[in-house]
Structures are given as structure tokens and as C-alpha cells.
PDB file of C-alpha atoms in Angstrom:
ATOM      1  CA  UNK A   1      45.936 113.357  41.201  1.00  0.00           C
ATOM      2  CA  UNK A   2      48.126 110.673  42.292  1.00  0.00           C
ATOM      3  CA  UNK A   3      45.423 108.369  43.996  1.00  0.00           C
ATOM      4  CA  UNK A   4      43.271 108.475  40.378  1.00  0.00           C
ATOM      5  CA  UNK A   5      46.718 107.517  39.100  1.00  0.00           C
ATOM      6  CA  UNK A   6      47.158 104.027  41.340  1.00  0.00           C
ATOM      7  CA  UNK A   7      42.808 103.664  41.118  1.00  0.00           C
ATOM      8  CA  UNK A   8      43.356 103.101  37.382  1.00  0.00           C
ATOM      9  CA  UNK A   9      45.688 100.031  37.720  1.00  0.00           C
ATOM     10  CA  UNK A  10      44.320  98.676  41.685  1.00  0.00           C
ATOM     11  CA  UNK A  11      42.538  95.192  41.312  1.00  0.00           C
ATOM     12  CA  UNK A  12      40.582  96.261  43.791  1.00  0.00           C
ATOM     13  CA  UNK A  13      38.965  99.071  41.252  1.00  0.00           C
ATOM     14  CA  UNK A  14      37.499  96.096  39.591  1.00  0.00           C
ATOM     15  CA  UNK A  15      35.454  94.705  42.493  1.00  0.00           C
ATOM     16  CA  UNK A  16      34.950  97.962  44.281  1.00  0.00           C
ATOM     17  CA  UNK A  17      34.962 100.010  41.392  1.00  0.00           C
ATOM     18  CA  UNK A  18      37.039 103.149  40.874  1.00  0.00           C
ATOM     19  CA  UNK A  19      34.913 105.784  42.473  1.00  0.00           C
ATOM     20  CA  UNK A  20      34.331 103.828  45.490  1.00  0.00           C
ATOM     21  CA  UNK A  21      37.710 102.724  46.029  1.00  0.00           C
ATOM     22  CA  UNK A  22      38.939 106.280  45.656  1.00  0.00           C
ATOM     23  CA  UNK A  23      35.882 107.669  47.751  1.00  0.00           C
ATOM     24  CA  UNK A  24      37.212 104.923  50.326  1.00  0.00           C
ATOM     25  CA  UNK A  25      40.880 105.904  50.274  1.00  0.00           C
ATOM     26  CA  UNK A  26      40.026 110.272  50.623  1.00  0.00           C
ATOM     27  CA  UNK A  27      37.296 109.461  53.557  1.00  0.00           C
ATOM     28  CA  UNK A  28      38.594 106.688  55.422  1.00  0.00           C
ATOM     29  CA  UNK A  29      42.552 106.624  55.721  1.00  0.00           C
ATOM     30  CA  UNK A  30      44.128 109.114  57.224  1.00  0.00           C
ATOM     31  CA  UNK A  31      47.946 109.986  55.488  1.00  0.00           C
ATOM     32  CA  UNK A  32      48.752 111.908  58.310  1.00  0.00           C
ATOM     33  CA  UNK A  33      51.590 111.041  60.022  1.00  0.00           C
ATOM     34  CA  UNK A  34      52.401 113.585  62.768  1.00  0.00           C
ATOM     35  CA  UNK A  35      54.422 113.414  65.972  1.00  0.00           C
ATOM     36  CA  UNK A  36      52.138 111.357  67.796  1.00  0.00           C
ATOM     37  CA  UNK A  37      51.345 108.983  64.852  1.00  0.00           C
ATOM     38  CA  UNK A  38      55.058 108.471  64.771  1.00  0.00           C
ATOM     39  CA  UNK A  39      55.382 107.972  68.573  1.00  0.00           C
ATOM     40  CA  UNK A  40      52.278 105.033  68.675  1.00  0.00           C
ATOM     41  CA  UNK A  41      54.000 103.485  65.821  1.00  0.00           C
ATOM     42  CA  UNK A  42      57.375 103.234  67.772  1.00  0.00           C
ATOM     43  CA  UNK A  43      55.898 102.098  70.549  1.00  0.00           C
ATOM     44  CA  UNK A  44      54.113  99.302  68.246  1.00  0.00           C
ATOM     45  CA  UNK A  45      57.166  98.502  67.375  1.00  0.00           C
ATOM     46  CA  UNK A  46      58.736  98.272  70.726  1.00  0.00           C
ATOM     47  CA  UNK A  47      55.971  96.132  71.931  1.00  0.00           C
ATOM     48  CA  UNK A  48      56.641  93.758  69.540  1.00  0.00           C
ATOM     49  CA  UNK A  49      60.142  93.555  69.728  1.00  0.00           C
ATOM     50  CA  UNK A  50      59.624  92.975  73.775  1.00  0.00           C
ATOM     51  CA  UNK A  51      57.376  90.350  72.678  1.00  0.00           C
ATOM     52  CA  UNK A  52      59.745  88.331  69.990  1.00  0.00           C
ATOM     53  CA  UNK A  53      57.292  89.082  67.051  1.00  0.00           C
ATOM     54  CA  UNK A  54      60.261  91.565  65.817  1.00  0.00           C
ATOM     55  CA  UNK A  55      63.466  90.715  65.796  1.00  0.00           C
ATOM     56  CA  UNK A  56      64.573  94.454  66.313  1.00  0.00           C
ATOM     57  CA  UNK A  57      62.662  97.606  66.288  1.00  0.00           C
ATOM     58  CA  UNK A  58      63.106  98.959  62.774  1.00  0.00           C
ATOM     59  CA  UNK A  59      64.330 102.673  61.788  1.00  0.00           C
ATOM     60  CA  UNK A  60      62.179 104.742  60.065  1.00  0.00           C
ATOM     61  CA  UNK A  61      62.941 106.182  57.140  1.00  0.00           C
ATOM     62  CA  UNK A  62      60.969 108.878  54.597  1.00  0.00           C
ATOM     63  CA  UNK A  63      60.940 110.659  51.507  1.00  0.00           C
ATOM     64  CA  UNK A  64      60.354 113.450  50.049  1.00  0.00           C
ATOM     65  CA  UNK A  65      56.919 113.468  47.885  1.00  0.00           C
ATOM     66  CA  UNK A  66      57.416 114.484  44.724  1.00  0.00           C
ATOM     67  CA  UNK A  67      55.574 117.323  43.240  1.00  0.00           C
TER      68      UNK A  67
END
């Protein structure tokens, strides 16, 4: 699969080692990104802007995964 793919060339495969750094990446991130993922990432966003660490609150933008 894809991650296998990116483990093969990570530097971190070569202090972690490949099996752990894709055992890390299937059990400990999360890649979904639903409605309220989006909506806590926006409001990130806006936070930051209000707070001058942004200078504007950026547009989101995806793509389609390839298959």
C-alpha cells in the first residue's frame, strides 16, 4: 500500500525502523478528516488569525486520492 511505499524512503525508517514506523502511522494517526475535524481546524485557524500568528485564515483545499 501507499504508506509501505513512503516507509521505504522515510529517514525516520532508519531510526525507528520500517515496521515500527508503519505500525506507528496505522495505530496512532488518525486520516480521518470528517465534518467536525474540519470545523476544529477552522476554528484553529480563526484563533490564530484573532491572535496575529496568521496573517489570514487560509482556504482549504483537497484532492482526490488516487486509486
Amino acid at each position: 500500500d501507499y504508506l509501505d511505499q513512503i516507509a521505504e524512503t522515510s529517514k525516520e525508517s532508519i531510526w525507528m525502523g520500517k515496521d515500527r514506523l508503519l505500525a506507528y502511522w496505522r495505530n496512532n494517526i488518525s486520516y480521518d478528516f470528517d465534518q467536525n475535524s474540519r470545523a476544529g481546524l477552522m476554528l484553529y485557524y480563526k484563533k490564530c488569525y484573532e491572535n496575529d500568528l496568521l496573517s489570514e485564515i487560509p482556504e482549504l483545499h483537497f484532492i482526490s486520492p488516487h486509486k
